XYZ file of C-alpha atoms in Angstrom:
227
model
C -0.040 0.016 0.024
C 1.137 3.449 -0.420
C 0.512 4.874 2.975
C 3.357 4.360 5.606
C 2.897 1.782 8.192
C 1.453 3.109 11.502
C 4.338 1.861 13.398
C 6.709 4.118 11.638
C 4.906 6.953 13.354
C 6.877 6.112 16.495
C 9.874 7.152 14.812
C 8.283 10.620 14.674
C 7.627 10.454 18.452
C 4.341 11.957 17.892
C 2.552 9.608 20.140
C 3.998 11.446 23.267
C 1.745 14.357 22.470
C -0.776 15.045 25.249
C -4.430 14.999 24.203
C -5.664 14.973 27.661
C -6.764 18.491 27.186
C -8.949 17.522 24.293
C -10.729 14.799 26.330
C -11.261 17.117 29.201
C -12.933 19.750 26.917
C -15.473 16.902 25.830
C -15.852 15.738 29.399
C -17.036 19.198 30.312
C -18.988 19.848 27.082
C -21.104 16.422 27.514
C -24.508 16.400 26.009
C -24.424 20.108 25.152
C -22.636 18.787 22.228
C -25.965 17.547 20.734
C -27.492 20.837 21.742
C -25.019 23.031 19.561
C -25.165 20.509 16.568
C -28.921 19.540 16.674
C -29.276 19.246 12.904
C -26.693 16.604 11.299
C -28.144 15.949 7.797
C -24.757 15.520 6.361
C -23.645 12.840 8.983
C -27.055 10.985 8.878
C -26.849 11.029 5.094
C -23.404 9.748 4.948
C -24.238 7.112 7.801
C -26.976 5.941 5.568
C -24.622 5.316 2.701
C -22.397 3.318 4.942
C -25.073 1.225 6.627
C -26.590 0.393 3.205
C -23.294 -0.274 1.478
C -21.794 -2.701 3.984
C -22.560 -6.375 3.898
C -25.395 -7.485 6.529
C -24.071 -7.712 10.092
C -20.920 -5.739 9.136
C -18.295 -5.184 11.911
C -17.937 -1.260 11.997
C -15.311 0.873 13.936
C -16.833 4.155 14.893
C -13.816 6.479 15.626
C -14.484 9.392 17.815
C -17.843 7.894 18.630
C -18.842 10.988 21.012
C -22.379 10.794 22.389
C -23.374 7.784 20.160
C -25.830 10.044 17.969
C -26.423 9.613 15.373
C -23.743 7.201 13.933
C -23.191 4.473 16.268
C -27.164 4.244 16.837
C -27.852 4.496 13.148
C -25.284 1.668 12.220
C -26.440 -0.507 15.092
C -30.146 -0.144 14.310
C -29.350 -1.142 10.632
C -28.010 -4.422 12.145
C -24.392 -3.799 12.093
C -21.799 -4.644 14.990
C -20.592 -1.438 16.023
C -17.559 -0.998 18.023
C -16.945 2.828 19.254
C -13.952 4.582 20.767
C -13.690 7.824 22.159
C -11.029 9.534 24.421
C -13.674 11.311 26.707
C -14.959 9.111 29.844
C -18.241 11.321 29.788
C -18.837 10.735 25.985
C -18.136 6.900 26.157
C -20.887 6.929 28.926
C -23.367 8.905 26.934
C -22.796 6.763 23.994
C -23.526 3.558 25.906
C -26.871 5.121 26.971
C -27.753 6.434 23.454
C -26.740 3.429 21.491
C -27.071 0.484 23.774
C -26.740 -1.924 20.654
C -23.160 -0.821 20.169
C -20.081 -1.361 22.360
C -17.879 1.295 23.420
C -14.329 1.647 24.594
C -12.270 4.647 25.971
C -9.420 4.455 23.830
C -7.211 6.753 21.614
C -6.934 5.732 18.019
C -3.071 5.027 18.661
C -4.335 2.533 20.973
C -5.603 0.143 18.215
C -2.253 -0.744 17.209
C -1.292 -4.335 17.994
C -4.632 -5.872 17.706
C -6.436 -4.121 20.854
C -9.776 -4.536 19.178
C -8.710 -6.754 16.337
C -5.870 -7.052 13.780
C -5.450 -6.184 10.253
C -8.588 -6.618 8.298
C -10.926 -7.218 11.231
C -13.422 -4.284 10.207
C -15.788 -4.232 7.322
C -16.260 -0.633 7.817
C -14.968 2.510 9.563
C -16.773 5.893 10.475
C -14.764 8.794 11.304
C -17.073 11.726 11.534
C -15.138 14.997 12.680
C -12.659 13.082 14.854
C -9.638 13.239 12.779
C -9.546 16.903 12.816
C -8.805 16.815 16.479
C -5.255 15.389 15.497
C -2.437 17.644 14.181
C -1.843 17.491 10.612
C 1.363 15.486 10.997
C -0.722 12.546 12.643
C -3.553 12.307 10.297
C -1.861 10.187 7.465
C -0.636 7.756 9.932
C -4.106 7.516 11.524
C -5.474 7.019 8.105
C -2.898 4.438 7.416
C -3.859 2.605 10.602
C -7.513 2.472 9.574
C -6.763 1.474 6.112
C -4.887 -1.711 7.727
C -7.925 -2.435 10.196
C -10.163 -2.664 7.062
C -10.728 -5.737 5.307
C -9.813 -5.364 1.382
C -12.470 -3.518 -0.175
C -13.795 -2.189 3.240
C -15.652 1.076 3.282
C -14.734 4.089 5.259
C -17.052 7.347 5.765
C -14.799 10.460 6.614
C -15.764 14.006 7.605
C -13.615 16.946 8.075
C -14.309 20.767 8.257
C -12.870 22.507 5.182
C -10.146 24.755 6.620
C -6.430 25.396 6.106
C -5.499 25.068 9.588
C -3.211 22.861 11.752
C -3.555 22.146 15.352
C -5.119 25.444 15.675
C -6.831 26.490 19.123
C -10.476 27.465 18.901
C -13.274 28.339 21.435
C -15.619 25.674 21.590
C -18.779 25.530 23.815
C -16.903 27.340 26.493
C -13.793 25.477 26.269
C -10.645 25.287 23.920
C -9.885 22.572 21.601
C -7.512 22.343 18.672
C -8.237 21.403 15.266
C -6.745 20.739 11.898
C -8.301 20.751 8.445
C -7.648 20.674 4.830
C -8.925 22.360 1.619
C -10.875 19.675 -0.295
C -8.355 19.040 -2.915
C -5.727 18.582 -0.341
C -7.938 16.255 1.488
C -8.587 14.038 -1.400
C -4.697 13.867 -2.068
C -4.292 12.768 1.766
C -6.799 9.841 1.853
C -5.499 8.811 -1.693
C -1.906 8.621 -0.193
C -3.234 6.511 2.777
C -4.471 3.951 0.080
C -8.221 4.708 -0.422
C -10.202 5.221 -3.372
C -12.954 8.033 -3.058
C -16.250 6.614 -4.359
C -18.408 9.599 -3.162
C -18.173 13.092 -1.855
C -20.446 15.799 -0.428
C -20.170 19.136 1.300
C -22.649 21.023 3.492
C -22.699 24.460 4.799
C -23.392 24.139 8.458
C -24.380 26.843 11.048
C -24.260 25.523 14.626
C -27.148 26.280 16.981
C -24.448 27.909 19.391
C -23.223 31.185 18.632
C -19.876 30.121 20.443
C -19.166 27.864 17.282
C -18.686 29.472 13.741
C -20.098 28.325 10.663
C -18.410 25.892 8.673
C -18.260 23.742 5.585
C -18.506 20.168 6.235
C -16.754 17.616 3.833
C -17.860 13.973 3.652
C -15.946 11.525 1.812
C -17.090 7.926 1.121
C -13.962 5.733 0.780
C -13.047 2.356 -0.101
C -9.958 0.579 0.914
C -7.825 0.361 -2.577
């Protein structure tokens, strides 16, 4: 594959980065997240694509599962076996309440190396909605490489990012500060292609959150297949 092995990532020593502040922010935000983002048409539409395109009873990894709404519940209700991960204990608790048909673990994406939830090819699908944007840009290709390896050949991934030319940029978010990264859409297509994915579908939505503390944004949704 064209993507670097995620194990090479240790050579950059990036895993020493402290993401505790990100988790603390989402612990504090809790279910206010759903209040700030009440309408998720793009995510629901993308989740419907993933749910319908996967084989029946597929095993799906939900990266940054948040409150479990809408994605984990949507995929579980479609009959898939959903495994969600999130760094925030508060979010994991909310997800377990909101999507009892799925299983959730408090894990960082880096924790998935070494077969923590299954080795290479152990998932039929991956959902990563607005989770990789929480990483510095230097980490994103390696995270994509890990997810590529966890997918079976031909497996599907739904990815969403906010279109923005920023890298590990601090922003105010519901009374807290989080750090986010983004790409312009041509750059995002290049990054996922280099990680070994084919883009089989794409949508963009202009989104104005309900909270005035969160600025309007352009949300990009890419539907990917492991090449």
